[in-house]
Short mmCIF file of C-alpha atoms in Angstrom, two decimals:
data_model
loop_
_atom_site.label_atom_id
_atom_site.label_comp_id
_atom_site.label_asym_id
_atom_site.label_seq_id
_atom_site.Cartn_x
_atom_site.Cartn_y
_atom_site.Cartn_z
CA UNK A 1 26.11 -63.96 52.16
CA UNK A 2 25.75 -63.12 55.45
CA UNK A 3 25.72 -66.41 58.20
CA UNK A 4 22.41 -66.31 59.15
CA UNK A 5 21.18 -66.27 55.57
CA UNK A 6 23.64 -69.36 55.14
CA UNK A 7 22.54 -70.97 58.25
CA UNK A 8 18.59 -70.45 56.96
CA UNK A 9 19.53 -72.26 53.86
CA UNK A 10 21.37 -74.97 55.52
CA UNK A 11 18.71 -76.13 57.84
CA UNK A 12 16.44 -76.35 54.79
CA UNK A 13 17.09 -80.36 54.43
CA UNK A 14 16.62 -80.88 57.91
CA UNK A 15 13.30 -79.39 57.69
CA UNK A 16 12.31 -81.67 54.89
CA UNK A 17 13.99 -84.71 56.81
CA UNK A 18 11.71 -83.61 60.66
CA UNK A 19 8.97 -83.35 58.15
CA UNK A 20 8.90 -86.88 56.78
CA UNK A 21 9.31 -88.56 59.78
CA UNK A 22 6.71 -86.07 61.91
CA UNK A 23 3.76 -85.80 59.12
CA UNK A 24 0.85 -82.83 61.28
CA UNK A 25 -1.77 -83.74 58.91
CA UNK A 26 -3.02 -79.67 59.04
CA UNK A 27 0.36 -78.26 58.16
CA UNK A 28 1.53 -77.42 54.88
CA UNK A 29 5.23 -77.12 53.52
CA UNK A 30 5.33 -73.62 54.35
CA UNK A 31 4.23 -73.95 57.95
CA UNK A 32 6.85 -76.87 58.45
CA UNK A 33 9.86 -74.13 56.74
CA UNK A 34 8.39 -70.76 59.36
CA UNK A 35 8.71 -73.15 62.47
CA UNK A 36 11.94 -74.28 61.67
CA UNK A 37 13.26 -70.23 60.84
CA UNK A 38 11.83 -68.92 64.11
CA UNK A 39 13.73 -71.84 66.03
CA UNK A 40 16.92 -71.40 64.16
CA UNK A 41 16.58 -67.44 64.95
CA UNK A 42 15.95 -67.96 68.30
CA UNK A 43 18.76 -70.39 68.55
CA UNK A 44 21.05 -68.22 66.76
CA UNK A 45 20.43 -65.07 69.23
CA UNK A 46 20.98 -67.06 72.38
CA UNK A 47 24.01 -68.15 70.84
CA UNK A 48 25.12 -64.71 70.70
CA UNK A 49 24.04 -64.09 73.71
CA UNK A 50 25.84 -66.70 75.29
CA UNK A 51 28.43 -68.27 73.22
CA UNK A 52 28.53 -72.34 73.55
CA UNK A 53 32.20 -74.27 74.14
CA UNK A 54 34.21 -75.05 70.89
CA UNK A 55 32.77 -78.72 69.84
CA UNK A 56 29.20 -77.22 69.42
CA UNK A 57 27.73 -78.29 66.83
CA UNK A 58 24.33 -75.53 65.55
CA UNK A 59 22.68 -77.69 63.03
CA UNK A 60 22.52 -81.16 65.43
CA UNK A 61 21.12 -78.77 68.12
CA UNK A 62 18.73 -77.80 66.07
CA UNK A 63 17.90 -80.67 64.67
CA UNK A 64 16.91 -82.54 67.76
CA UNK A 65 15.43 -79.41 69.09
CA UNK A 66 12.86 -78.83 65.88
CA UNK A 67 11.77 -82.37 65.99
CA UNK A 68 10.85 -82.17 69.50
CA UNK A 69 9.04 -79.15 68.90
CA UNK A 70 7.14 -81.27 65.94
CA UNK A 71 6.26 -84.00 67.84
CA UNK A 72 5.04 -81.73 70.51
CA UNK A 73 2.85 -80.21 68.17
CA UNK A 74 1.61 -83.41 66.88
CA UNK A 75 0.81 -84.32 70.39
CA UNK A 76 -0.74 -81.39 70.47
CA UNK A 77 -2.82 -81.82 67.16
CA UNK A 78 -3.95 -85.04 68.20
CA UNK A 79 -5.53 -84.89 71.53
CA UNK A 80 -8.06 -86.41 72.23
CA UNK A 81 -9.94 -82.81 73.49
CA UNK A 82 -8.93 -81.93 69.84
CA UNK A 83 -10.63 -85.10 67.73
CA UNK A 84 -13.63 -83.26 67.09
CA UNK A 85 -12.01 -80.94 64.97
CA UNK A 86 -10.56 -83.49 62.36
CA UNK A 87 -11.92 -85.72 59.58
CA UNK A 88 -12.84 -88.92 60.61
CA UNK A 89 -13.05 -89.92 56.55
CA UNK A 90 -12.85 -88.60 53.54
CA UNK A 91 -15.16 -89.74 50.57
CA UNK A 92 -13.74 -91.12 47.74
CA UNK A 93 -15.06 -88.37 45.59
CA UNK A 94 -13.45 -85.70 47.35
CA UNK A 95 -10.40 -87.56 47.53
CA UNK A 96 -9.89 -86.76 43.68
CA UNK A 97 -10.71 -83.46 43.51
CA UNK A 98 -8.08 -83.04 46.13
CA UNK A 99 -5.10 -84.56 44.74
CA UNK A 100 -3.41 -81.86 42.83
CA UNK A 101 -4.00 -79.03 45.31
CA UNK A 102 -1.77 -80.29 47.87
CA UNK A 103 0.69 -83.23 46.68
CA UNK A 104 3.89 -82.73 44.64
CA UNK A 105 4.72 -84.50 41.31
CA UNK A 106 6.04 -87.42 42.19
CA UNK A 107 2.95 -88.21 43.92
CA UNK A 108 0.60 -87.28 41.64
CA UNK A 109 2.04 -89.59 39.43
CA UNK A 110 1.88 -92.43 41.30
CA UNK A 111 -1.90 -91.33 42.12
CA UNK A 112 -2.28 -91.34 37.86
CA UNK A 113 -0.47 -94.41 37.57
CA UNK A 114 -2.56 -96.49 40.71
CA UNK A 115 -5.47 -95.53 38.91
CA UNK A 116 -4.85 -96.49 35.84
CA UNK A 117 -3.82 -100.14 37.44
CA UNK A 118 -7.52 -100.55 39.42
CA UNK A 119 -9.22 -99.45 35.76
CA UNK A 120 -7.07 -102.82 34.26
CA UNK A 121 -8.28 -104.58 37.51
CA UNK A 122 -12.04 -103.78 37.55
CA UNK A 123 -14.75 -105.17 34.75
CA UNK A 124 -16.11 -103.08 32.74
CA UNK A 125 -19.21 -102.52 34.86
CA UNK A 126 -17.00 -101.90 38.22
CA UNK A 127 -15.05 -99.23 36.11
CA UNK A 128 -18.35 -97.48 35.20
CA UNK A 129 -18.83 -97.69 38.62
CA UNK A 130 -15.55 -96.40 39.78
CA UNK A 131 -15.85 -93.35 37.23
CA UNK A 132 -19.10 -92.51 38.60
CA UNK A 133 -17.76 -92.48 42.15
CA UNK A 134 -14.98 -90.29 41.16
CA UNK A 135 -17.34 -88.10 39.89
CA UNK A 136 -19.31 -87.97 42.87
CA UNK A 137 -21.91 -89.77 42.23
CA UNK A 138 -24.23 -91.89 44.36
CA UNK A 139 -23.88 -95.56 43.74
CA UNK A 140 -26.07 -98.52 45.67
CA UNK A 141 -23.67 -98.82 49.00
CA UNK A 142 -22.83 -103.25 48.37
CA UNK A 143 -21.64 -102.01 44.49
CA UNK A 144 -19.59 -99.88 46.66
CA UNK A 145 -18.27 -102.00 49.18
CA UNK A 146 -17.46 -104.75 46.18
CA UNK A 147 -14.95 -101.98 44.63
CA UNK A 148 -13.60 -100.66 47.46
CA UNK A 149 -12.59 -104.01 48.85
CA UNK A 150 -11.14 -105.51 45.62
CA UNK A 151 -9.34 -102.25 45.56
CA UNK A 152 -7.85 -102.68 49.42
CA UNK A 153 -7.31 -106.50 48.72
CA UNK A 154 -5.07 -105.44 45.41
CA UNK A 155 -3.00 -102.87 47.43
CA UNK A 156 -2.69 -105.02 50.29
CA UNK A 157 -0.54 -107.17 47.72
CA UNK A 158 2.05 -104.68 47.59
CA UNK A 159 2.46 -103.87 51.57
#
């Protein structure tokens, strides 16, 4: 394998680690993995450019150097000239039709398993309720507010 292909797979993990810890809510996976291969390759011709001193160390350099270009792009994102362009909320009923599309496993899982605790947690009526909200459906606004803060009081239990 040639070292650039070996350095592209090795800074793999420290994508996944700048990308945990700097969340841009209008990136994907992809976007994250195409920043960090332009910096390594940029990184990796000025190094041959202009060769560092023996104790250099490529992936710590370009570590701190890709999360600084992450949280200037979150800086970025997040202007304030910039808040018109995001979502101020999303409804509840677009929030599950959106869950698959753009979460891995594990999460989903937890998503199935969350709702299947506020079903045990709701009366029968609230679950009707619940369902119908899912399924985008208009509900009276205080039948509303009654699930949605029994809901935020249960999960406040566990942060």
């Amino acid at each position: 394998m040639d070292k650039i292909e070996t350095i592209l797979k090795n800074i793999e993990p420290i994508i996944m680690n700048c990308r945990k810890k700097t969340n841009i809510p209008s990136w994907q996976l992809d976007d994250y993995l195409q920043e960090g291969m332009i910096i390594a390759l940029e990184m990796y011709h000025q190094l041959l450019l202009d060769p560092p001193d023996d104790d250099f160390n490529f992936y710590v350099y370009f570590k701190v150097r890709y999360s600084c270009f992450l949280i200037d792009q979150y800086r970025r994102n997040m202007a304030v000239k910039r808040k018109f362009d995001q979502i101020d909320y999303c409804e509840l009923s677009e929030a599950f039709y959106l869950f698959d599309q753009n979460q891995d496993v594990s999460e989903n899982v937890m998503y199935n398993l969350l709702c299947q605790e506020i079903h045990l947690l709701l009366s029968p009526e609230e679950r009707e309720l619940f369902e119908a909200l899912k399924n985008g459906q208009k509900i009276d606004r205080n039948q509303k507010f009654r699930i949605k803060k029994k809901i935020i009081e249960y999960i406040k239990r566990f942060w």
